[in-house]
Coordinates of C-alpha atoms in Angstrom, one line a residue:
Chain A
M1230 CA 4.0 -32.7 25.0
K1231 CA 0.7 -33.3 23.1
F1232 CA -1.1 -30.2 21.8
A1233 CA -4.2 -31.0 23.9
D1234 CA -2.0 -31.1 27.0
I1235 CA -0.6 -27.7 26.3
A1236 CA -4.1 -26.4 25.7
K1237 CA -5.1 -27.8 29.2
R1238 CA -2.1 -26.2 30.8
L1239 CA -3.2 -22.8 29.5
E1240 CA -6.2 -22.9 31.7
T1241 CA -4.4 -20.6 34.1
I1242 CA -3.0 -17.1 34.3
S1243 CA -1.0 -16.1 31.2
A1244 CA 1.5 -13.7 32.8
I1245 CA 2.7 -11.0 30.4
N1246 CA 6.2 -10.1 31.6
I1247 CA 7.3 -6.5 31.3
T1248 CA 10.3 -5.3 29.3
P1249 CA 12.5 -3.1 31.6
F1250 CA 14.2 -0.2 29.7
D1251 CA 17.1 1.7 31.2
L1252 CA 16.1 5.1 32.6
E1253 CA 18.7 6.9 30.6
T1254 CA 19.4 5.0 27.4
K1255 CA 16.1 3.2 27.1
E1256 CA 18.0 0.0 26.2
I1257 CA 16.6 -3.2 27.6
N1258 CA 18.1 -4.0 31.0
W1259 CA 18.4 -7.8 30.7
E1260 CA 19.2 -8.3 34.3
R1261 CA 16.0 -6.6 35.4
L1262 CA 14.1 -8.7 32.8
E1263 CA 15.4 -11.9 34.4
E1264 CA 14.5 -10.6 37.9
N1265 CA 11.0 -10.0 36.7
V1266 CA 10.7 -13.5 35.3
Q1267 CA 12.1 -15.0 38.5
F1268 CA 9.6 -13.0 40.5
L1269 CA 6.8 -14.4 38.4
L1270 CA 8.0 -18.0 38.8
K1271 CA 8.5 -17.6 42.5
H1272 CA 4.9 -16.6 42.8
G1273 CA 3.6 -19.7 41.1
V1274 CA 3.2 -18.5 37.5
T1275 CA 3.0 -21.5 35.1
S1276 CA 2.6 -19.6 31.8
I1277 CA 4.7 -16.7 30.7
V1278 CA 4.3 -14.6 27.5
P1279 CA 7.3 -12.6 26.5
C1280 CA 6.6 -10.0 23.8
G1281 CA 3.1 -9.4 24.8
N1282 CA 1.5 -6.0 24.9
T1283 CA 2.5 -5.4 28.5
G1284 CA 6.0 -6.3 27.3
E1285 CA 5.8 -3.5 24.8
F1286 CA 6.3 -5.8 21.9
Y1287 CA 5.6 -3.0 19.5
S1288 CA 8.4 -0.9 20.9
L1289 CA 11.1 -3.5 20.3
S1290 CA 13.4 -4.0 17.4
L1291 CA 13.0 -7.5 15.9
E1292 CA 16.4 -8.4 17.3
E1293 CA 15.3 -7.3 20.8
A1294 CA 12.1 -9.3 20.5
K1295 CA 14.1 -12.4 19.6
E1296 CA 16.6 -11.9 22.4
E1297 CA 13.7 -11.4 24.9
I1298 CA 12.2 -14.7 23.9
R1299 CA 15.5 -16.5 24.1
R1300 CA 16.3 -15.1 27.5
V1301 CA 12.9 -15.9 29.0
V1302 CA 13.1 -19.5 27.8
D1303 CA 16.5 -19.7 29.4
V1304 CA 15.4 -18.3 32.7
V1305 CA 12.2 -20.3 32.9
A1306 CA 14.1 -23.5 32.0
G1307 CA 11.0 -25.7 31.8
R1308 CA 9.4 -24.4 35.0
A1309 CA 6.5 -22.8 33.1
L1310 CA 5.2 -22.7 29.6
V1311 CA 6.8 -20.0 27.5
V1312 CA 4.4 -18.6 24.9
A1313 CA 6.2 -16.2 22.7
G1314 CA 4.4 -13.2 21.2
I1315 CA 5.0 -12.8 17.5
G1316 CA 3.4 -10.6 14.9
Y1317 CA 3.6 -7.9 12.2
S1318 CA 3.7 -9.0 8.5
L1319 CA 3.5 -12.6 7.6
P1320 CA 7.2 -12.9 6.8
I1321 CA 8.2 -11.1 10.0
A1322 CA 5.8 -13.2 12.1
L1323 CA 7.2 -16.4 10.6
E1324 CA 10.8 -15.2 11.2
L1325 CA 10.0 -14.5 14.9
G1326 CA 8.0 -17.8 15.2
E1327 CA 10.7 -19.9 13.8
Y1328 CA 13.2 -18.3 16.1
A1329 CA 11.0 -18.9 19.1
Q1330 CA 10.7 -22.5 18.1
Q1331 CA 14.4 -22.9 17.6
V1332 CA 15.3 -21.5 21.1
G1333 CA 12.7 -23.7 22.8
A1334 CA 9.5 -21.7 23.3
D1335 CA 6.5 -24.0 24.0
A1336 CA 4.1 -22.1 21.8
V1337 CA 3.6 -18.8 20.1
M1338 CA 0.9 -16.1 20.6
I1339 CA 0.1 -14.5 17.3
H1340 CA -0.8 -10.9 17.8
Q1341 CA -3.7 -9.4 16.0
P1342 CA -2.5 -8.3 12.5
I1343 CA -1.7 -4.6 12.7
H1344 CA -2.6 -4.0 9.0
P1345 CA -5.1 -1.2 8.5
Y1346 CA -7.0 -3.3 5.9
V1347 CA -7.9 -6.8 6.8
T1348 CA -10.5 -9.1 5.2
E1349 CA -12.0 -12.1 7.0
S1350 CA -10.6 -14.7 4.6
G1351 CA -7.3 -12.8 4.6
A1352 CA -7.0 -12.8 8.3
S1353 CA -7.8 -16.5 8.3
S1354 CA -5.1 -17.2 5.8
Y1355 CA -2.6 -15.1 7.8
F1356 CA -3.2 -17.1 11.0
R1357 CA -3.4 -20.4 9.2
K1358 CA -0.1 -20.0 7.4
I1359 CA 1.7 -19.2 10.7
I1360 CA -0.1 -22.1 12.6
E1361 CA 0.7 -24.6 9.8
T1362 CA 4.3 -23.5 9.2
L1363 CA 5.4 -23.7 12.8
E1364 CA 5.8 -27.0 14.6
I1365 CA 5.1 -25.6 18.0
P1366 CA 1.4 -24.8 18.7
S1367 CA -0.2 -21.4 18.4
V1368 CA -2.4 -19.2 20.5
I1369 CA -4.4 -16.6 18.5
Y1370 CA -4.8 -13.1 20.1
Y1371 CA -8.2 -12.0 18.9
K1372 CA -8.8 -8.4 19.3
D1373 CA -10.4 -6.7 16.3
P1374 CA -14.2 -6.4 16.8
Y1375 CA -14.6 -5.8 13.0
L1376 CA -13.4 -9.3 12.2
S1377 CA -16.1 -12.0 12.6
D1378 CA -15.5 -15.0 14.7
N1379 CA -15.9 -17.1 11.6
V1380 CA -12.1 -16.8 11.4
L1381 CA -11.9 -18.7 14.7
K1382 CA -14.5 -21.3 13.7
E1383 CA -12.6 -22.0 10.5
L1384 CA -9.2 -22.4 12.3
A1385 CA -10.4 -24.3 15.4
P1386 CA -10.0 -27.8 13.8
L1387 CA -6.3 -27.2 13.4
D1388 CA -4.5 -29.4 15.9
K1389 CA -1.8 -26.8 16.5
L1390 CA -4.2 -24.1 17.4
V1391 CA -4.4 -24.7 21.2
A1392 CA -5.9 -21.5 22.6
V1393 CA -7.5 -18.2 21.8
K1394 CA -6.8 -15.1 23.8
Y1395 CA -10.1 -13.4 23.3
A1396 CA -9.9 -9.6 23.9
I1397 CA -13.2 -8.3 22.5
N1398 CA -15.4 -7.5 25.5
D1399 CA -18.6 -8.5 23.8
L1400 CA -19.7 -11.3 26.1
P1401 CA -22.7 -12.7 24.2
R1402 CA -20.6 -12.8 21.1
F1403 CA -17.9 -14.7 23.0
A1404 CA -20.4 -17.1 24.5
R1405 CA -21.9 -17.9 21.1
T1406 CA -18.5 -18.6 19.6
V1407 CA -17.5 -20.9 22.5
R1408 CA -20.7 -22.8 22.1
D1409 CA -20.3 -23.0 18.3
I1410 CA -16.9 -24.6 18.3
P1411 CA -16.9 -28.3 19.2
K1412 CA -15.2 -29.3 22.4
E1413 CA -13.2 -32.0 20.6
H1414 CA -11.0 -29.3 19.1
H1415 CA -9.5 -28.7 22.5
I1416 CA -9.4 -24.9 22.3
T1417 CA -8.6 -23.2 25.6
W1418 CA -10.3 -19.9 25.8
V1419 CA -8.4 -17.2 27.6
C1420 CA -9.9 -13.9 28.7
G1421 CA -7.5 -11.4 27.0
T1422 CA -8.7 -8.4 29.0
A1423 CA -7.3 -9.4 32.4
E1424 CA -8.8 -9.4 35.9
K1425 CA -11.3 -6.7 35.2
W1426 CA -13.2 -8.9 32.7
A1427 CA -12.1 -12.4 33.8
P1428 CA -15.1 -13.2 36.0
F1429 CA -17.5 -12.5 33.1
F1430 CA -15.5 -14.5 30.6
Y1431 CA -14.9 -17.3 33.0
H1432 CA -18.5 -18.3 33.3
A1433 CA -18.9 -18.1 29.5
G1434 CA -16.0 -20.6 29.0
A1435 CA -12.7 -18.8 29.4
K1436 CA -10.8 -20.9 31.9
G1437 CA -7.7 -18.7 31.9
F1438 CA -7.0 -15.0 31.7
T1439 CA -4.0 -12.8 30.9
S1440 CA -2.5 -10.6 33.4
G1441 CA -0.2 -7.6 33.6
L1442 CA -1.1 -7.1 37.3
V1443 CA 0.7 -10.3 38.1
N1444 CA 3.9 -8.4 37.7
V1445 CA 2.9 -6.3 40.7
Y1446 CA 0.5 -8.3 42.9
P1447 CA 0.5 -12.0 41.8
E1448 CA -1.1 -13.1 45.0
K1449 CA -4.2 -11.2 44.0
S1450 CA -4.3 -12.6 40.5
F1451 CA -4.0 -16.1 41.8
A1452 CA -6.6 -15.5 44.5
M1453 CA -9.0 -14.5 41.7
L1454 CA -8.2 -17.5 39.6
E1455 CA -8.7 -19.9 42.6
A1456 CA -11.9 -18.2 43.6
L1457 CA -13.2 -18.6 40.1
Q1458 CA -12.2 -22.2 39.9
N1459 CA -13.8 -23.0 43.3
G1460 CA -17.0 -21.1 42.6
Q1461 CA -16.5 -18.7 45.5
E1462 CA -18.5 -15.9 44.1
E1463 CA -18.3 -13.6 47.0
Q1464 CA -14.6 -13.9 47.0
V1465 CA -14.4 -13.2 43.3
W1466 CA -16.3 -10.0 43.5
S1467 CA -14.4 -8.8 46.6
I1468 CA -11.1 -9.2 44.7
W1469 CA -12.6 -7.7 41.6
E1470 CA -13.6 -4.6 43.6
E1471 CA -10.2 -4.4 45.1
L1472 CA -8.5 -4.3 41.7
E1473 CA -11.0 -2.0 40.0
A1474 CA -9.3 1.3 40.6
F1475 CA -6.0 -0.1 39.4
E1476 CA -7.4 -1.5 36.2
N1477 CA -9.4 1.6 35.6
L1478 CA -6.3 3.7 35.9
R1479 CA -4.6 1.5 33.4
A1480 CA -7.5 2.0 31.0
K1481 CA -7.1 5.8 31.2
Y1482 CA -6.3 7.8 28.1
N1483 CA -7.7 5.2 25.8
N1484 CA -5.4 2.6 27.5
G1485 CA -2.4 4.8 27.1
N1486 CA -1.7 4.2 30.8
N1487 CA -1.8 0.4 30.4
V1488 CA 1.8 -0.5 30.8
V1489 CA 3.2 2.6 32.5
V1490 CA 0.9 2.1 35.5
I1491 CA 2.4 -1.4 35.9
K1492 CA 5.9 0.0 35.7
E1493 CA 5.2 2.8 38.1
A1494 CA 3.6 0.4 40.6
M1495 CA 6.6 -1.9 40.4
A1496 CA 9.0 1.0 40.9
Q1497 CA 7.1 2.2 43.9
L1498 CA 7.4 -1.3 45.4
G1499 CA 11.1 -1.3 44.8
M1500 CA 11.2 -3.5 41.8
S1501 CA 13.2 -2.0 38.9
A1502 CA 10.8 -1.9 36.0
G1503 CA 12.6 1.0 34.2
M1504 CA 11.0 3.3 31.7
T1505 CA 8.4 2.7 29.0
R1506 CA 9.5 3.5 25.5
E1507 CA 7.9 5.9 23.1
P1508 CA 5.0 6.3 22.3
V1509 CA 4.4 6.0 26.1
N1510 CA 5.9 8.5 28.4
P1511 CA 6.1 8.4 32.2
L1512 CA 2.9 8.9 34.3
N1513 CA 2.0 12.4 35.3
E1514 CA 2.1 13.4 38.9
Q1515 CA -1.5 13.0 39.6
D1516 CA -1.7 9.4 38.2
S1517 CA 1.5 8.5 40.1
K1518 CA -0.1 9.6 43.3
E1519 CA -3.1 7.5 42.5
V1520 CA -0.9 4.4 42.0
Q1521 CA 0.6 5.1 45.4
S1522 CA -2.7 5.4 47.1
I1523 CA -3.9 2.1 45.5
L1524 CA -0.7 0.3 46.6
E1525 CA -1.3 1.7 50.1
S1526 CA -4.9 0.5 50.1
W1527 CA -3.7 -2.9 49.2
G1528 CA -1.2 -2.9 52.1
L1529 CA 1.8 -3.2 49.8
L1530 CA 3.1 0.3 50.6
K1531 CA 3.0 1.8 54.0
K1532 CA 1.3 5.1 54.3
P1533 CA 3.8 7.8 55.2
A1534 CA 3.5 8.7 58.9
V1535 CA 1.8 11.9 59.6
S1536 CA 4.3 14.2 61.2
Chain B
M1428 CA 16.3 21.8 -1.3
K1429 CA 15.1 23.9 1.6
F1430 CA 12.5 22.3 3.9
A1431 CA 9.9 25.0 3.1
D1432 CA 10.4 24.2 -0.6
I1433 CA 9.7 20.6 -0.1
A1434 CA 6.6 21.5 1.9
K1435 CA 5.4 23.6 -1.0
R1436 CA 6.0 20.8 -3.4
L1437 CA 3.8 18.5 -1.3
E1438 CA 0.7 20.7 -2.2
T1439 CA -0.2 18.1 -4.8
I1440 CA -1.3 14.4 -5.1
S1441 CA 0.7 12.1 -2.9
A1442 CA 0.6 8.9 -5.0
I1443 CA 0.8 5.8 -2.9
N1444 CA 2.3 3.2 -5.2
I1445 CA 1.2 -0.4 -4.9
T1446 CA 3.4 -3.4 -4.2
P1447 CA 2.8 -6.1 -6.7
F1448 CA 3.1 -9.6 -5.3
D1449 CA 3.5 -12.7 -7.6
L1450 CA 0.3 -14.6 -8.0
E1451 CA 1.9 -17.9 -7.0
T1452 CA 4.7 -17.2 -4.6
K1453 CA 3.5 -13.8 -3.2
E1454 CA 7.0 -12.6 -3.5
I1455 CA 7.4 -8.9 -4.7
N1456 CA 7.6 -8.7 -8.5
W1457 CA 10.1 -5.9 -8.8
E1458 CA 9.6 -5.5 -12.6
R1459 CA 5.9 -4.8 -12.1
L1460 CA 6.7 -2.4 -9.3
E1461 CA 8.9 -0.4 -11.6
E1462 CA 6.2 -0.4 -14.3
N1463 CA 3.7 1.0 -11.7
V1464 CA 6.1 3.8 -10.8
Q1465 CA 6.7 4.6 -14.5
F1466 CA 3.0 4.7 -15.0
L1467 CA 2.6 7.2 -12.2
L1468 CA 5.4 9.4 -13.5
K1469 CA 4.1 9.2 -17.1
H1470 CA 0.8 10.6 -15.8
G1471 CA 2.3 13.6 -14.1
V1472 CA 2.7 12.4 -10.6
T1473 CA 5.3 14.6 -8.7
S1474 CA 5.2 12.9 -5.3
I1475 CA 5.4 9.2 -4.7
V1476 CA 5.1 7.4 -1.4
P1477 CA 6.6 3.9 -1.4
C1478 CA 5.7 1.8 1.7
G1479 CA 2.3 3.5 2.3
N1480 CA -0.8 1.7 3.2
T1481 CA -1.8 1.2 -0.4
G1482 CA 1.7 -0.3 -0.8
E1483 CA 0.8 -2.9 1.9
F1484 CA 3.7 -1.6 4.1
Y1485 CA 2.5 -3.8 7.0
S1486 CA 2.7 -6.9 4.8
L1487 CA 6.4 -6.5 4.0
S1488 CA 9.5 -7.7 5.7
L1489 CA 11.8 -4.9 6.7
E1490 CA 14.3 -6.0 4.0
E1491 CA 11.5 -5.8 1.4
A1492 CA 10.4 -2.3 2.7
K1493 CA 14.0 -1.1 2.3
E1494 CA 14.4 -2.6 -1.1
E1495 CA 11.1 -1.0 -2.2
I1496 CA 12.3 2.4 -1.1
R1497 CA 15.6 2.0 -2.8
R1498 CA 14.1 0.9 -6.1
V1499 CA 11.5 3.6 -6.2
V1500 CA 14.2 6.2 -5.6
D1501 CA 16.2 4.7 -8.5
V1502 CA 13.3 4.5 -10.9
V1503 CA 12.1 8.0 -10.1
A1504 CA 15.6 9.4 -10.5
G1505 CA 14.7 12.9 -9.4
R1506 CA 11.6 13.3 -11.5
A1507 CA 9.3 13.4 -8.4
L1508 CA 9.7 13.6 -4.7
V1509 CA 10.0 10.3 -3.0
V1510 CA 8.5 10.2 0.5
A1511 CA 9.3 6.9 2.1
G1512 CA 6.9 5.3 4.5
I1513 CA 8.5 4.2 7.8
G1514 CA 7.1 3.0 11.1
Y1515 CA 6.8 0.3 13.8
S1516 CA 8.8 0.7 17.0
L1517 CA 11.2 3.6 17.3
P1518 CA 14.3 1.6 16.6
I1519 CA 12.7 0.0 13.5
A1520 CA 11.4 3.4 12.3
L1521 CA 14.9 4.9 12.7
E1522 CA 16.5 2.0 10.9
L1523 CA 14.1 2.4 8.0
G1524 CA 14.4 6.2 8.0
E1525 CA 18.2 6.1 8.0
Y1526 CA 18.1 3.7 5.1
A1527 CA 15.7 5.8 3.1
Q1528 CA 18.0 8.8 3.7
Q1529 CA 21.0 6.9 2.7
V1530 CA 19.5 5.7 -0.6
G1531 CA 18.3 9.2 -1.5
A1532 CA 14.6 9.5 -0.5
D1533 CA 13.6 13.2 -0.3
A1534 CA 11.5 12.8 2.9
V1535 CA 9.9 10.1 5.1
M1536 CA 6.3 9.6 6.0
I1537 CA 6.0 8.4 9.6
H1538 CA 3.1 6.0 9.9
Q1539 CA 0.9 6.3 12.9
P1540 CA 2.4 4.3 15.8
I1541 CA 0.8 0.8 15.8
H1542 CA 1.2 0.3 19.6
P1543 CA -2.0 -0.5 21.4
Y1544 CA -1.1 1.9 24.2
V1545 CA -0.1 5.4 23.3
T1546 CA 0.0 8.5 25.4
E1547 CA -0.1 12.1 24.1
S1548 CA 3.4 13.0 25.3
G1549 CA 4.7 9.6 24.3
A1550 CA 3.4 10.0 20.7
S1551 CA 5.0 13.4 20.6
S1552 CA 8.3 12.0 21.8
Y1553 CA 8.1 9.2 19.2
F1554 CA 7.6 11.6 16.3
R1555 CA 10.1 14.1 17.6
K1556 CA 12.9 11.6 17.9
I1557 CA 12.4 10.4 14.4
I1558 CA 12.2 14.0 13.0
E1559 CA 15.2 15.1 14.9
T1560 CA 17.4 12.1 14.2
L1561 CA 16.9 12.1 10.4
E1562 CA 18.4 14.8 8.2
I1563 CA 15.7 14.6 5.5
P1564 CA 12.4 16.1 6.4
S1565 CA 9.4 14.2 7.8
V1566 CA 5.7 14.0 7.0
I1567 CA 3.5 12.8 9.9
Y1568 CA 0.7 10.4 9.1
Y1569 CA -1.9 11.4 11.7
K1570 CA -4.7 8.8 12.0
D1571 CA -5.6 8.0 15.6
P1572 CA -8.7 10.0 16.7
Y1573 CA -7.9 9.3 20.3
L1574 CA -4.7 11.3 20.2
S1575 CA -5.3 15.1 20.5
D1576 CA -3.9 17.5 17.9
N1577 CA -1.7 19.0 20.6
V1578 CA 0.9 16.5 19.4
L1579 CA 0.9 18.3 16.0
K1580 CA 0.9 21.8 17.6
E1581 CA 3.9 20.8 19.7
L1582 CA 5.8 19.5 16.7
A1583 CA 4.9 22.1 14.1
P1584 CA 7.8 24.5 15.0
L1585 CA 10.3 21.8 13.9
D1586 CA 11.9 22.8 10.6
K1587 CA 12.1 19.3 9.5
L1588 CA 8.4 18.6 9.9
V1589 CA 7.2 19.7 6.4
A1590 CA 3.7 18.2 6.2
V1591 CA 1.0 16.3 8.0
K1592 CA -1.1 13.7 6.2
Y1593 CA -4.3 14.1 8.2
A1594 CA -6.5 11.0 8.1
I1595 CA -9.1 11.8 10.8
N1596 CA -12.3 12.7 9.1
D1597 CA -13.4 15.2 11.7
L1598 CA -13.4 18.4 9.7
P1599 CA -14.1 21.0 12.4
R1600 CA -11.2 19.5 14.4
F1601 CA -9.0 19.7 11.3
A1602 CA -9.9 23.3 10.6
R1603 CA -9.3 24.3 14.2
T1604 CA -5.8 22.7 14.1
V1605 CA -4.9 24.3 10.8
R1606 CA -5.9 27.7 12.2
D1607 CA -4.1 27.2 15.5
I1608 CA -0.7 26.4 13.9
P1609 CA 1.1 29.5 12.6
K1610 CA 1.6 29.8 8.9
E1611 CA 5.3 30.6 9.5
H1612 CA 5.9 26.9 10.4
H1613 CA 5.3 26.0 6.7
I1614 CA 3.3 22.9 7.4
T1615 CA 1.6 21.5 4.3
W1616 CA -1.7 19.8 5.1
V1617 CA -2.5 16.8 3.1
C1618 CA -5.9 15.1 3.2
G1619 CA -5.0 11.5 4.1
T1620 CA -8.4 10.0 3.1
A1621 CA -8.1 10.5 -0.6
E1622 CA -10.5 11.8 -3.3
K1623 CA -13.6 11.0 -1.3
W1624 CA -12.7 13.5 1.4
A1625 CA -10.3 15.8 -0.5
P1626 CA -12.9 18.5 -1.4
F1627 CA -14.0 18.9 2.2
F1628 CA -10.4 19.1 3.5
Y1629 CA -9.2 21.3 0.7
H1630 CA -11.3 24.3 1.7
A1631 CA -10.2 23.9 5.3
G1632 CA -6.6 24.1 4.3
A1633 CA -5.4 20.8 2.9
K1634 CA -3.7 21.7 -0.4
G1635 CA -2.8 18.2 -1.3
F1636 CA -4.4 14.7 -0.9
T1637 CA -3.2 11.2 -1.0
S1638 CA -4.4 8.8 -3.6
G1639 CA -4.6 5.1 -4.3
L1640 CA -6.9 5.7 -7.2
V1641 CA -4.0 7.4 -9.1
N1642 CA -2.6 3.9 -9.7
V1643 CA -5.8 3.2 -11.8
Y1644 CA -7.1 6.4 -13.1
P1645 CA -4.6 9.2 -12.6
E1646 CA -6.4 11.5 -15.1
K1647 CA -9.3 11.7 -12.7
S1648 CA -7.2 12.3 -9.6
F1649 CA -5.5 15.2 -11.4
A1650 CA -8.8 16.5 -12.7
M1651 CA -10.0 16.8 -9.2
L1652 CA -6.8 18.5 -8.0
E1653 CA -7.0 21.0 -10.8
A1654 CA -10.7 21.7 -10.3
L1655 CA -10.0 22.3 -6.6
Q1656 CA -7.1 24.6 -7.4
N1657 CA -9.1 26.6 -9.9
G1658 CA -12.2 26.8 -7.7
Q1659 CA -14.4 25.0 -10.3
E1660 CA -16.9 23.7 -7.8
E1661 CA -19.3 22.1 -10.3
Q1662 CA -16.4 20.2 -11.8
V1663 CA -15.2 19.1 -8.3
W1664 CA -18.6 17.6 -7.4
S1665 CA -19.0 16.0 -10.7
I1666 CA -15.7 14.1 -10.4
W1667 CA -16.5 13.4 -6.7
E1668 CA -19.7 11.7 -7.8
E1669 CA -18.0 9.8 -10.5
L1670 CA -15.5 8.3 -8.0
E1671 CA -18.0 7.7 -5.2
A1672 CA -18.9 4.1 -6.0
F1673 CA -15.3 3.1 -6.3
E1674 CA -14.2 4.7 -3.1
N1675 CA -17.2 3.2 -1.3
L1676 CA -16.3 -0.2 -2.6
R1677 CA -12.8 0.3 -1.2
A1678 CA -14.3 1.2 2.2
K1679 CA -16.3 -2.0 2.3
Y1680 CA -15.6 -4.6 5.1
N1681 CA -14.2 -1.9 7.4
N1682 CA -11.8 -0.9 4.6
G1683 CA -10.7 -4.5 4.1
N1684 CA -11.3 -3.9 0.4
N1685 CA -9.0 -0.8 0.3
V1686 CA -6.1 -2.2 -1.6
V1687 CA -7.5 -5.2 -3.2
V1688 CA -10.0 -3.1 -5.2
I1689 CA -7.1 -1.1 -6.6
K1690 CA -5.3 -4.3 -7.6
E1691 CA -8.4 -5.8 -9.1
A1692 CA -9.1 -2.7 -11.1
M1693 CA -5.5 -2.6 -12.4
A1694 CA -5.7 -6.3 -13.3
Q1695 CA -8.9 -5.7 -15.2
L1696 CA -7.3 -2.9 -17.1
G1697 CA -4.4 -5.1 -18.1
M1698 CA -1.8 -3.7 -15.6
S1699 CA -0.1 -6.5 -13.6
A1700 CA -0.8 -5.6 -10.0
G1701 CA -0.5 -9.1 -8.7
M1702 CA -2.0 -10.4 -5.5
T1703 CA -2.5 -8.8 -2.1
R1704 CA -0.8 -10.5 0.8
E1705 CA -2.4 -11.8 3.9
P1706 CA -4.4 -10.6 5.8
V1707 CA -6.1 -9.5 2.6
N1708 CA -7.4 -12.1 0.2
P1709 CA -8.7 -11.6 -3.4
L1710 CA -12.0 -10.0 -4.0
N1711 CA -15.2 -12.1 -4.0
E1712 CA -17.0 -12.5 -7.3
Q1713 CA -19.7 -9.9 -6.6
D1714 CA -17.2 -7.2 -5.7
S1715 CA -15.0 -8.0 -8.7
K1716 CA -18.1 -7.5 -10.9
E1717 CA -18.7 -4.2 -9.3
V1718 CA -15.2 -3.1 -10.1
Q1719 CA -15.8 -4.1 -13.7
S1720 CA -19.0 -2.2 -13.9
I1721 CA -17.4 0.9 -12.4
L1722 CA -14.5 0.7 -14.9
E1723 CA -17.1 0.4 -17.7
S1724 CA -19.0 3.4 -16.4
W1725 CA -15.7 5.3 -16.5
G1726 CA -15.2 4.2 -20.1
L1727 CA -11.9 2.5 -19.2
L1728 CA -13.3 -0.9 -20.0
K1729 CA -15.5 -1.7 -22.9
K1730 CA -18.8 -3.4 -22.0
P1731 CA -18.9 -6.9 -23.5
A1732 CA -21.0 -7.0 -26.7
V1733 CA -24.4 -8.5 -26.1
S1734 CA -24.4 -11.7 -28.2

């Protein structure tokens, strides 16, 4: 597959699969992980990102991260792109990336460096070394508002950089960067802040978006993508409004709720999502009830009969 | 050693040693690392933290982090406390912590969880599991302003929690927390934002501070500690003023300069500090010159003769 073809195929929903942890032991339940991936495939997902943030990448050991990538590639078996999340220090990112490549991932998504001290040229070197070392193409997850987009402009000419998952909600800045980078570099822009922000990013040039919601309500994520693609504005905003309370609940406690709301919703719908791992604990009762009422409002859960 | 004794011994400078990387290969130069530790010991340091942020913990592979801890313990050979930095996911933090314990570190410093989503109770569980699992005591590095200090209040009664390295520069918040936690818990408060903030934190209860400067100019760090301990206010502010430009230069580029300024200063003084690793690149020329002029103003470097 040519790099530009992979870039093109990323103009869709990037589904971030969850990592289900056992309720007691908090070990990964691999069977549930496979069910989750099958669910995504069944609902038409064509790009899956194991070891993303919704997959609690930062809660995994390196061995678990590798195993998750390997298993997702196996289950997907060519039916979708697999874009493996990799990160941490340069040696660790390369170790994970080389593993992903070896087991057949189609691309890697390079997480934002988690170092407390980052310089612009240093960040550029970090991404460049990974992109150049691996044979499979890379997606950059760009999240730190303090780093200028010069990093992206500098790296854009690299053939193996196929997409940027842009997660800084500064839309004029995003639009400027999209316009500054020549189309001939075939960079696919992906809104990294999901359905809540996708409509704004779409019109500025992000033809895809990432989604955690897709683990719960894939029909709605795809309805939004299609409405955006078909220019059905009224439909876009109606879906956006329907999802607003859910995405706001995920954003609660400085995004502390981000993953646990997804897992709670899946559990309420009878999908075994398991626990989150530390540093995220189960939802409090009030937030669980809000998940329930949202699922009821969506018609996914029946309201209990009044007795 | 009793836990309360270790707490008491942390009422000093926590020296964060650097990790020297080879200029060409960027591999760790272990000989230089040992020289750096010997330098610290020679200048009276009694607490050394391998794998801290000034040690570029997040740029190391896990094997390198372990090796650094082991070597620092060996070189120190009981002449100072060794407080090993550990972090990442819970399984990785435990792996590093158990290794540190096994090779003879006196305590661990638990880095702030780097997960993008953290809940208060989840953060508390994260720290608690590490503190309870290890036999050696723990220091919590507390850095995320979005997490409330209830986490610290909840964990303070644990015998094995001996200190908190507090790195949120909200002094009224810090003072409130210090006053809310009973003295009988023997928590040593350490200012986590070094000489620039130490005077403010000291009077609110932080009897120690962390230092990266100590790798360059330990006499000045100790002069500040002693002036604080002896209540010599004029002396404190005179030292504070002398260090201001250096610490401000480290804070440049959203702290991107933090470590590289230390390494550049060491290099200019003839100590082999080596390169920083990605995502931090060498200083630009202007900043290098500023390091030089600061070192000259301190009398550590002679001004070049005017020809």
